Coordinates of C-alpha atoms and ligand atoms in Angstrom, one line a residue:
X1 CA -7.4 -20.6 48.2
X2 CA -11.1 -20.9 48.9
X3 CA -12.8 -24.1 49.7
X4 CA -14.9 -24.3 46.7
X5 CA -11.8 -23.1 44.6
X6 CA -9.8 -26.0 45.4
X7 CA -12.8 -28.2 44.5
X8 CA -12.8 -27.0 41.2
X9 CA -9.2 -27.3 40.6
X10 CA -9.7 -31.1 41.9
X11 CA -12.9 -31.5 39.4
X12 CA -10.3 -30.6 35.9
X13 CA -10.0 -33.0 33.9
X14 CA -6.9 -35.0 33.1
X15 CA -4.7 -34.2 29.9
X16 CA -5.8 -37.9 28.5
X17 CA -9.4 -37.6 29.2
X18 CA -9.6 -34.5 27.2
X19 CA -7.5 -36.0 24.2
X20 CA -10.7 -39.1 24.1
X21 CA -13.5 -36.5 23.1
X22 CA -14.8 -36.0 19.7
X23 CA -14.0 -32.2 19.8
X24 CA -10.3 -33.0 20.7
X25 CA -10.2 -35.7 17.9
X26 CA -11.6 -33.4 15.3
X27 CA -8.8 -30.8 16.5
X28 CA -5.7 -33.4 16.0
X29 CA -6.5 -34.1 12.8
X30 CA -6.7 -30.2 11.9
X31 CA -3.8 -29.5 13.6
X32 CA -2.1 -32.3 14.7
X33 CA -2.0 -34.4 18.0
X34 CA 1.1 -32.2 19.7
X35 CA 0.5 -29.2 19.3
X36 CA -3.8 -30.2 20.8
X37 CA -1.7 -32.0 23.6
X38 CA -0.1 -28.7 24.2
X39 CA -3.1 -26.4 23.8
X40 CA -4.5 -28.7 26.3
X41 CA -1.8 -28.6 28.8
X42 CA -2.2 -24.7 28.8
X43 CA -5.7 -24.4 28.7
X44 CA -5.8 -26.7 32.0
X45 CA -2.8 -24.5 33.4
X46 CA -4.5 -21.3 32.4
X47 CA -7.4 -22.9 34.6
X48 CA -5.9 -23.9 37.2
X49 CA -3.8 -20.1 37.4
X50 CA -7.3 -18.6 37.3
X51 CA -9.0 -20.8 39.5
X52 CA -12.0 -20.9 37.6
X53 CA -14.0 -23.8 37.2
X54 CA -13.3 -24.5 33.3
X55 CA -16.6 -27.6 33.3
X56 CA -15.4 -31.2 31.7
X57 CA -13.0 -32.0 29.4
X58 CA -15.7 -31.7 26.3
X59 CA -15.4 -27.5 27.5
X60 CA -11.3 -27.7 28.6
X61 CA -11.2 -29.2 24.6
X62 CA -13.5 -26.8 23.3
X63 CA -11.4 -23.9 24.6
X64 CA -7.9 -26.1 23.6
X65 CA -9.6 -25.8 20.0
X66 CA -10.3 -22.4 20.1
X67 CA -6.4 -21.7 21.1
X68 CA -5.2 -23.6 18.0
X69 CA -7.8 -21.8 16.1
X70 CA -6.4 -18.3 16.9
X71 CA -2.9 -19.4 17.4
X72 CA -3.6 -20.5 13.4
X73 CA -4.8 -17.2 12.4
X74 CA -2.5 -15.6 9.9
X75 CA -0.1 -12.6 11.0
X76 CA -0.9 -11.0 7.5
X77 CA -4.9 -10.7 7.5
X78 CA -7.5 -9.2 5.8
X79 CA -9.0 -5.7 6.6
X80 CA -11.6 -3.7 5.9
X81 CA -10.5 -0.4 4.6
X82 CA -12.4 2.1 5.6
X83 CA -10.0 4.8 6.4
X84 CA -10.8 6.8 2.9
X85 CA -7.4 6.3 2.1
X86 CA -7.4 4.3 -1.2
X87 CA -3.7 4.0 -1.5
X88 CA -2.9 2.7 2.1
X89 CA 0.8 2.1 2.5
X90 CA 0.3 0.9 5.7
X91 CA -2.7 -1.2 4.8
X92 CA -1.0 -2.6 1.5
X93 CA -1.7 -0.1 -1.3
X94 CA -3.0 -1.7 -4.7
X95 CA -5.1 -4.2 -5.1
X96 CA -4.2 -6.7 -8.0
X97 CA -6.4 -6.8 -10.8
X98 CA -8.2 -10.8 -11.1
X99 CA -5.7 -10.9 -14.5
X100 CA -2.7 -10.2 -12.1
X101 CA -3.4 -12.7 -9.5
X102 CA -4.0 -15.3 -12.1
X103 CA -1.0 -14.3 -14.0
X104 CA 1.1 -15.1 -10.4
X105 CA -0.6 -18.1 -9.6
X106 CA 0.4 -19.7 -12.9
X107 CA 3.9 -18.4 -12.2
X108 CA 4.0 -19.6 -8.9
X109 CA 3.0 -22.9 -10.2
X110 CA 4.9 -22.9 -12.6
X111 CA 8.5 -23.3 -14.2
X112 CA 8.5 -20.1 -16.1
X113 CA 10.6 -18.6 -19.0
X114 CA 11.6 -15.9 -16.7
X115 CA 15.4 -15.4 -18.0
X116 CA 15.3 -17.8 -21.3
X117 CA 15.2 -16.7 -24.6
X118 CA 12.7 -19.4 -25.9
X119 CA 13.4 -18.3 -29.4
X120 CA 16.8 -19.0 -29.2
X121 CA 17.4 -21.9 -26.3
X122 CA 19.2 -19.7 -24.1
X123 CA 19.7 -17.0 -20.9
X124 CA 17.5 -14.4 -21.6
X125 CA 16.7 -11.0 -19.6
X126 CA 13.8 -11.3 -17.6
X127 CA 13.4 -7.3 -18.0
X128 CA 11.9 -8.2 -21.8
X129 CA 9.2 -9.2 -20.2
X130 CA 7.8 -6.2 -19.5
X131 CA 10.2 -4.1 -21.2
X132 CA 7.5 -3.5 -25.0
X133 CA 4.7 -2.9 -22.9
X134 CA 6.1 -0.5 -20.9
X135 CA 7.7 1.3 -24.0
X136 CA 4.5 1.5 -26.0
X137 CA 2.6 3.2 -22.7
X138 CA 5.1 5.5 -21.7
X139 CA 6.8 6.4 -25.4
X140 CA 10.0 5.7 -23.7
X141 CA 13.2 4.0 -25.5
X142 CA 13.7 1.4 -22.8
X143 CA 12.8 0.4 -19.5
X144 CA 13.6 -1.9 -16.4
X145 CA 12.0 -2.7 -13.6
X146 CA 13.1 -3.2 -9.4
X147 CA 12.0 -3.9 -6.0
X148 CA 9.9 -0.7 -5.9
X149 CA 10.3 3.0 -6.8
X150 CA 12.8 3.6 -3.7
X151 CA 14.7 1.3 -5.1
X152 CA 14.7 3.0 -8.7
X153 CA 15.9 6.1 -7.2
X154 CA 18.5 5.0 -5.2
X155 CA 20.2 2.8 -8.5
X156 CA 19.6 5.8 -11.0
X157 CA 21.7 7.8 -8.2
X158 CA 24.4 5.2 -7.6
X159 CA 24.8 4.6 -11.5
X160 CA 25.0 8.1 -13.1
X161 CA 26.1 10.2 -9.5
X162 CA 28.1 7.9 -7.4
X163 CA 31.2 10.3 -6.3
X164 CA 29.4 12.9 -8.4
X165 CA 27.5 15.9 -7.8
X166 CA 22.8 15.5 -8.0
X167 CA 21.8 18.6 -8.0
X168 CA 17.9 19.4 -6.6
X169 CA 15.9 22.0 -5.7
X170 CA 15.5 23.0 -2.0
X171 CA 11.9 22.8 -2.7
X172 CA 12.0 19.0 -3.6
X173 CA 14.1 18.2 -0.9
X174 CA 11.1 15.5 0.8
X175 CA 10.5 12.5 2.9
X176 CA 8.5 10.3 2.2
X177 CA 7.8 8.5 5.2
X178 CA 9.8 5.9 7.4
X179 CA 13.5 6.4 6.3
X180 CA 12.7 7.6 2.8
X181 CA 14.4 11.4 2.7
X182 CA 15.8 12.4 -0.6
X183 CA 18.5 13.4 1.0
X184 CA 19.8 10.1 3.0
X185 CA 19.2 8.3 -0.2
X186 CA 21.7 10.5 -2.4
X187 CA 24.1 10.0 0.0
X188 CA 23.7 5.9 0.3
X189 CA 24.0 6.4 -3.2
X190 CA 27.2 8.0 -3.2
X191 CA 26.0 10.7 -4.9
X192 CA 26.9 14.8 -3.5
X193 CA 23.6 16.2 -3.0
X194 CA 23.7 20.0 -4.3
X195 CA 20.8 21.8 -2.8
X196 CA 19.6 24.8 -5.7
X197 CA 16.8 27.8 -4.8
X198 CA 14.9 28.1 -2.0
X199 CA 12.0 25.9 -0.2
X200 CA 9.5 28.0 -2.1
X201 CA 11.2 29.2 -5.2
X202 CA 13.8 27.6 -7.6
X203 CA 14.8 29.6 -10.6
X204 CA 16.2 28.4 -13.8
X205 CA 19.6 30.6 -13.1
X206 CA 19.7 28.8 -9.9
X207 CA 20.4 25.6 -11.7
X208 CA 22.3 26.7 -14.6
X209 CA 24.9 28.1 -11.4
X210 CA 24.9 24.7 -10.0
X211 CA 26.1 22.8 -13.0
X212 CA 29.8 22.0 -13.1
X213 CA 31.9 19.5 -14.4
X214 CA 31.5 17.1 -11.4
X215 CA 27.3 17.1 -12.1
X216 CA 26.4 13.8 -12.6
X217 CA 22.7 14.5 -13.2
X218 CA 19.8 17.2 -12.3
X219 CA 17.2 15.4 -10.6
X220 CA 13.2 16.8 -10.3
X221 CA 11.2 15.2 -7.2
X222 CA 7.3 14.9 -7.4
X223 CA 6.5 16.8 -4.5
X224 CA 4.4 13.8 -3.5
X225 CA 2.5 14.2 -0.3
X226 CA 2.8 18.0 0.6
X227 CA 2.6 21.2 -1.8
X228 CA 3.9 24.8 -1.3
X229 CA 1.4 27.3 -2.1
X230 CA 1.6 31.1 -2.1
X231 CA 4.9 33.4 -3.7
X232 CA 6.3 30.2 -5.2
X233 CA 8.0 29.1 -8.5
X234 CA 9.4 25.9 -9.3
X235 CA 11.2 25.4 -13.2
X236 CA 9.4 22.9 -15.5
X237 CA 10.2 19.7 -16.6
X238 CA 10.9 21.2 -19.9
X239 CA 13.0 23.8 -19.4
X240 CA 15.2 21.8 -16.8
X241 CA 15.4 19.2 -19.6
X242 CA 17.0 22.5 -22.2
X243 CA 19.2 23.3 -19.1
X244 CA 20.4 19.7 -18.9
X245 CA 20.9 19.1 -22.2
X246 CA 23.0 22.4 -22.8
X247 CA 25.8 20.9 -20.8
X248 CA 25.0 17.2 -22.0
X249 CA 23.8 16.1 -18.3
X250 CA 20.7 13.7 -17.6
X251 CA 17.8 15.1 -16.3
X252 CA 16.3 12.5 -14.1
X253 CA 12.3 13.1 -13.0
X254 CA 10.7 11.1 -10.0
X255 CA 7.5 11.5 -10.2
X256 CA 6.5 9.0 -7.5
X257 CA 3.3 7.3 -8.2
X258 CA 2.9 8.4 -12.0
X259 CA 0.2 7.4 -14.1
X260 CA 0.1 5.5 -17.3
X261 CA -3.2 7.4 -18.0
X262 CA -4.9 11.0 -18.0
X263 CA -6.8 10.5 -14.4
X264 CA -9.1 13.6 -15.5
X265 CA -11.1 11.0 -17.5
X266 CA -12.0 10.1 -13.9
X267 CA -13.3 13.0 -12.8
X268 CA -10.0 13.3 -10.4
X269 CA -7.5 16.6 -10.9
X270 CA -4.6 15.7 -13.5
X271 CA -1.3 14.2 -12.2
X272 CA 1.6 14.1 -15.0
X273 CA 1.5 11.1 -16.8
X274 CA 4.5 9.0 -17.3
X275 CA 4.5 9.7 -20.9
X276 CA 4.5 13.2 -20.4
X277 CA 7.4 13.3 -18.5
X278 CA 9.5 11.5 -21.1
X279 CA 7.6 13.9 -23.7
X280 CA 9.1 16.7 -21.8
X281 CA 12.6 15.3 -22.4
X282 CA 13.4 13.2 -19.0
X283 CA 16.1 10.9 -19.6
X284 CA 14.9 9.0 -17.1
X285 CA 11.7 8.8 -15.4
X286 CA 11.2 6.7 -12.1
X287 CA 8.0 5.6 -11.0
X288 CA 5.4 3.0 -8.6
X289 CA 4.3 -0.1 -9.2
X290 CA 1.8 -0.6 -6.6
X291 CA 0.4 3.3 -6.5
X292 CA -1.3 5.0 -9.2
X293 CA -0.7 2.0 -11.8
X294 CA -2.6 -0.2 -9.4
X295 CA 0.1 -3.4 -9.5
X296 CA 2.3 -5.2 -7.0
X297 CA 5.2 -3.3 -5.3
X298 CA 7.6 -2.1 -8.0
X299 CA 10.0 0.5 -9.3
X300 CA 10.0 1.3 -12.8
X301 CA 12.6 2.9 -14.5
X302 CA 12.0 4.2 -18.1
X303 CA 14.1 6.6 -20.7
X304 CA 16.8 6.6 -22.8
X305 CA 18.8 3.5 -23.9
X306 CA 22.3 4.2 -23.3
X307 CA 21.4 5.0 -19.6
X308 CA 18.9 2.2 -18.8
X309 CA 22.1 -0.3 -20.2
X310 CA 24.3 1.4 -17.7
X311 CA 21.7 0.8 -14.7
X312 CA 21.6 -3.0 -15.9
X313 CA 25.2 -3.4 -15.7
X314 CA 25.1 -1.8 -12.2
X315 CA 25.7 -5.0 -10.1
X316 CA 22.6 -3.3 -7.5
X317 CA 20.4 -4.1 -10.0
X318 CA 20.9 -8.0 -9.0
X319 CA 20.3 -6.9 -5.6
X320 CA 17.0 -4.9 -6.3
X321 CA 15.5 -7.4 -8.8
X322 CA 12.1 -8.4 -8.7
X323 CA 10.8 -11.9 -8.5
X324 CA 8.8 -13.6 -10.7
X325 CA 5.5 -13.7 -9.3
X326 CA 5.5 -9.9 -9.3
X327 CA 6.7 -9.5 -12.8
X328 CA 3.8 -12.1 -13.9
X329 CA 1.7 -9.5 -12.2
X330 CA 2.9 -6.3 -13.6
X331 CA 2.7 -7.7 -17.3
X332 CA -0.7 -9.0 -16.7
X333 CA -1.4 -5.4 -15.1
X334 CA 0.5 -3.5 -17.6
X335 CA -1.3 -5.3 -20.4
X336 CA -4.7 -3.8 -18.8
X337 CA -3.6 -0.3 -19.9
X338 CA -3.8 -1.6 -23.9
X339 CA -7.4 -1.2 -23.5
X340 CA -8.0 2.1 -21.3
X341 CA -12.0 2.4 -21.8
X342 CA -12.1 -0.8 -19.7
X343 CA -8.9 -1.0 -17.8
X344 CA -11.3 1.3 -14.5
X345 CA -13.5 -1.8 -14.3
X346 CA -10.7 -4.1 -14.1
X347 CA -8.0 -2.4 -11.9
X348 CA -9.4 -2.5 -8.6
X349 CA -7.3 0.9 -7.6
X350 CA -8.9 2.7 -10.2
X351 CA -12.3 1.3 -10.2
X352 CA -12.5 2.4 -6.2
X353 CA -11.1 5.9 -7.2
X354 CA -13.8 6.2 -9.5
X355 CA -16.3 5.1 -7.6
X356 CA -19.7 7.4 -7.2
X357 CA -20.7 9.2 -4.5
X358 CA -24.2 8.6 -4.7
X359 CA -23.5 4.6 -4.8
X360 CA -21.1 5.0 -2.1
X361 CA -24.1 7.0 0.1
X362 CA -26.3 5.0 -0.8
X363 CA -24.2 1.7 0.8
X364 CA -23.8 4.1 4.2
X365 CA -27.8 4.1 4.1
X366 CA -27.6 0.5 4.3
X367 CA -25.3 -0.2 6.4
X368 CA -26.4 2.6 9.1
X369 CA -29.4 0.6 10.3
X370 CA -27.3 -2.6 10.7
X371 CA -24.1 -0.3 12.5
X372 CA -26.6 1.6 14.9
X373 CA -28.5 -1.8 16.1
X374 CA -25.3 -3.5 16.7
X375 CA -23.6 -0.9 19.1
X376 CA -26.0 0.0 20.4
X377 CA -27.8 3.0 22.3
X378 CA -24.9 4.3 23.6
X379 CA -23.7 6.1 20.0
X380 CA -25.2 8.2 17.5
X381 CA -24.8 6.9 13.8
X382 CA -25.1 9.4 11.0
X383 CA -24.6 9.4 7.2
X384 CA -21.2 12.0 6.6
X385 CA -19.8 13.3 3.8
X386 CA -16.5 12.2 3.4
X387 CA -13.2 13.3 1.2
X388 CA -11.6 10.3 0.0
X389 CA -7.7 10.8 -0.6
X390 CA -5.6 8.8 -3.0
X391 CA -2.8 8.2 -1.0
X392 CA 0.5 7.2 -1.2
X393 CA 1.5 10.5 -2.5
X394 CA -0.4 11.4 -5.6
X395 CA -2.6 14.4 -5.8
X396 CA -1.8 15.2 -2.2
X397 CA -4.5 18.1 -1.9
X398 CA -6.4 16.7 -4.1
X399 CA -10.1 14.5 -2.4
X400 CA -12.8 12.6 -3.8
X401 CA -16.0 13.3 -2.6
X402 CA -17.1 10.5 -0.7
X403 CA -19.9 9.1 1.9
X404 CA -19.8 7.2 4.8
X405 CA -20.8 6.7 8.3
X406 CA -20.0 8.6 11.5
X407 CA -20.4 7.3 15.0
X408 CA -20.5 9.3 17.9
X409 CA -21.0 8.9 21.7
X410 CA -24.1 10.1 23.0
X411 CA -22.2 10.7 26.4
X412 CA -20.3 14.0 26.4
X413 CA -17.6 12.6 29.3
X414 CA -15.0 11.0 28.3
X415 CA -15.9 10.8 24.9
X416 CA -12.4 10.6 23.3
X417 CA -11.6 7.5 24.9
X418 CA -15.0 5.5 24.3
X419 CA -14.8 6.3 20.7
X420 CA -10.9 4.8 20.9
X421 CA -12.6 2.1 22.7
X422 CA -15.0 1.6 19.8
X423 CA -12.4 2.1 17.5
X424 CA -10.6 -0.6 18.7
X425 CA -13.9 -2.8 19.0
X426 CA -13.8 -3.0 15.3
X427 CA -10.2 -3.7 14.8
X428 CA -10.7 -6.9 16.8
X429 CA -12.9 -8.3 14.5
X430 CA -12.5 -11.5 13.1
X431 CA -11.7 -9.2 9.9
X432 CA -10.6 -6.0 11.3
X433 CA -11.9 -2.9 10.5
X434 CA -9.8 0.2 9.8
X435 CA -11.5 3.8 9.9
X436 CA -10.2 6.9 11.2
X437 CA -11.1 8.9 14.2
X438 CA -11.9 12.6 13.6
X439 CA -13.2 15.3 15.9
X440 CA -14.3 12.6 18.4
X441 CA -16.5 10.3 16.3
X442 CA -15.3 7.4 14.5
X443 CA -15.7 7.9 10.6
X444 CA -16.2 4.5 8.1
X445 CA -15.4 6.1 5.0
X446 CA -17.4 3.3 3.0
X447 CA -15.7 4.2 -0.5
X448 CA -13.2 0.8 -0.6
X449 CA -16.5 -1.6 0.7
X450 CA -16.6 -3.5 -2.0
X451 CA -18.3 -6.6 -0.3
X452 CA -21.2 -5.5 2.2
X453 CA -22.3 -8.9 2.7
X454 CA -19.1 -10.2 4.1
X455 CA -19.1 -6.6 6.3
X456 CA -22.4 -7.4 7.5
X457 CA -21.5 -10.8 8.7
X458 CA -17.9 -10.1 10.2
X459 CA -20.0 -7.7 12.4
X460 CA -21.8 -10.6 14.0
X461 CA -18.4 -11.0 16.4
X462 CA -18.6 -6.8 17.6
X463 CA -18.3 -6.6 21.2
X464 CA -19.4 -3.4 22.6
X465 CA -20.0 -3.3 26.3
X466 CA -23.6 -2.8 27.7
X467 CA -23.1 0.4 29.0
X468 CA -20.8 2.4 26.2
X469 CA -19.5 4.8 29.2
X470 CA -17.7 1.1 30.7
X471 CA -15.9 1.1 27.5
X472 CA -13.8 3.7 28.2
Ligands
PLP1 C1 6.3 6.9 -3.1 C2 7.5 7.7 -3.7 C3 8.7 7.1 -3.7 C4 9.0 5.7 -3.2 O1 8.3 4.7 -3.9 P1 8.1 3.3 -3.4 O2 7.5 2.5 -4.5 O3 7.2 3.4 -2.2 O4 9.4 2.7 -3.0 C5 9.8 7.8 -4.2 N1 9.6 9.1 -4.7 C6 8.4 9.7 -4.7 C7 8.3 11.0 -5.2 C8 7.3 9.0 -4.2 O5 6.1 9.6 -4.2

């Protein structure tokens, strides 16, 4: 160890002498005195490990403070979306509308009638809750609600196909992401998957072959996130429904995220509604909470009477139940629908969907000046088009034009790994911010900024390296 080293590590300041400043009194009573006395302890160990000089104990306390202060920092923060993905599974999906959060708060608050009949002084079903409102919107008979639409699928399966035959096209056969394959599910479910057609074409003969006295149910798939185009032919809702109903077997339709309304009012392409899948004659339909319908995480299950009984008596349904602060939520959200010239300025999902390009340009032509100062000469900031997608499986080909910003090295070398470099900058933020990288620029697709001023601000903590070619 050098001379002046050792000096240094003789000059730091004792565990008590830190503890007697104002900074280290002001942290105890945020965070209490043991775990300061800790922080402490590992800032001066950290200092003596690096044998830097860390100044008196008002700088080894200011640096104990800042420990607490990130050690303090939720797991489950904030971001900024900027990825052009409304629908982010990985970021969260919906956002609640303000009625929803209140309507959860005052659950959470609260003792609620979630299972009591307050008519009649006794157990109720905490499905009635919802149950009217989801009736009226959708025209079906009756509906219950679980953990999300996974969870739907998998107890429609277990109820009407355990140690029975599903039969599906080949062409609906999907995954979904993580462990979400159509297939895997049937089988958790107990139910004998019975693959009908091809990938690209499913005929009605092919499913009127498959049908058998051990069918338990014909089930259609929302070809969520991917879509077969060229010689292709799938049957319809409609006429799977006849085929179904011919031998007295439930036709069950997934459609995924579904919508409660027509999304053409938007401007966006149409994606079936759920009411036009029970229209069609679905016995069941199974369905998002937290996708289209812009709610918490949920899986609906609507249609016919008999079947929705036979789901309730399934003892999985106690294991796939929703809470209460999420079925506060989906009323308030539900209720939104009642009034659908206003329910796009008061569902966050759909207001962002619906969102202008021009106002979303516009906010890029603010924010560019403010981007291009803070990082610096090193990067090129430009104005982009952009092609929003919904996410989260609806419309899968279908985008929303969009605007944002797109950053660029100026440096040709090693360009890929200074824009990952910059990339990362942001996500460090005190509020992270999530874009994408495409064709070696970084791209803020500014359609979910809702709150520039706060974007502005969080930006005050980017560090970006003097010379953008070090970042890499
Ligand atoms: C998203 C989706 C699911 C799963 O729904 P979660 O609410 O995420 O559980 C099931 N089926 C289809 C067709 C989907 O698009």
């Amino acid at each position: 160890m050098a001379k002046s080293e050792a000096a240094a590590l003789r000059k730091l300041p004792s565990v008590d002498e830190v503890l007697r400043t104002a900074v280290a009194a002001d942290a105890a009573s945020r965070f209490g005195r043991s775990a300061l006395v800790t922080a402490v302890r590992e800032t001066l160990a950290a200092a003596r490990a690096n044998g830097a000089a860390p100044g008196g104990s008002d700088h080894v306390a200011a640096a104990a403070l800042t420990r607490l202060e990130i050690a303090q920092r939720p797991n489950l923060r904030p971001v900024f979306n900027l990825t052009g993905t409304v629908l982010h599974t990985n970021l969260g999906r919906a956002l609640w509308a303000e009625a929803a959060i209140e309507a959860a708060q005052v659950a959470m608050r609260n003792a609620v009638a979630l299972e009591f009949d307050l008519g009649a002084g006794h157990r109720g079903d905490r499905d009635d809750l919802i149950r009217d409102l989801l009736c009226d919107l959708t025209g079906a008979e009756d509906a219950t609600v679980v953990n999300n639409n996974a969870a739907a699928v998998l107890l429609v399966l277990n109820t009407l196909a355990k140690g029975r035959e599903a039969i599906v096209s080949r062409g609906e056969l999907i995954e979904i992401g993580g462990a979400f394959r159509m297939p895997e599910i049937m089988s958790r479910a107990g139910a004998k998957l019975v693959e009908v057609g091809t990938t690209n074409r499913t005929h009605k003969k092919d499913y009127v072959g498959a049908l058998g006295p051990r069918t338990g149910l014909i089930l259609k798939v929302h070809t969520s996130n991917y879509r077969i185009e060229g010689f292709t032919k799938e049957v319809s809702a409609r006429d799977l429904a006849a085929i179904a109903h011919e031998r007295k077997v439930p036709l069950v339709n997934d459609l995924g995220s579904g919508t409660l309304i027509d999304l053409a009012r938007y401007g966006l392409a149409h994606e079936p509604t759920v009411r036009e899948a029970v229209a069609a004659g679905a016995d069941l339909v199974t369905f998002s909470g937290d996708k289209l319908l812009g709610g918490p995480q949920a899986g609906f299950i609507v249609g016919r009477k008999d079947l929705i009984a036979r789901i309730k008596n399934n003892p999985m349904k106690r294991a796939l139940r929703i809470d209460k602060i999420r079925l506060a939520a989906l009323e308030a959200t539900l209720r939104l629908y009642r009034d659908p010239d206003r329910v796009a300025e008061r569902l966050p999902t759909l207001r962002l969907l619906a969102r202008p390009k021009k106002d979303i340009e516009a906010a890029a032509r603010r924010l560019l000046p403010v981007i291009a100062a803070k990082i610096g000469d090193g990067f090129d900031v430009a104005v982009a088009p952009c092609a929003s997608q919904i996410g989260s499986g609806a419309l899968p080909m279908e985008t929303v034009p969009s605007a944002g910003l797109a950053i660029r090295p100026r440096a040709a070398k090693r360009s890929g790994r200074i824009v990952a470099a910059l990339s990362m900058a942001f996500r460090r933020l005190p509020v992270p911010v999530v874009g994408r990288i495409d064709d070696q620029a970084l791209i803020f697709d500014l359609r979910c900024l809702d709150d520039e001023e706060a974007f502005v601000a969080n930006l005050a903590a980017l560090a970006i390296a003097e010379n953008a070619d070090a970042m890499a």
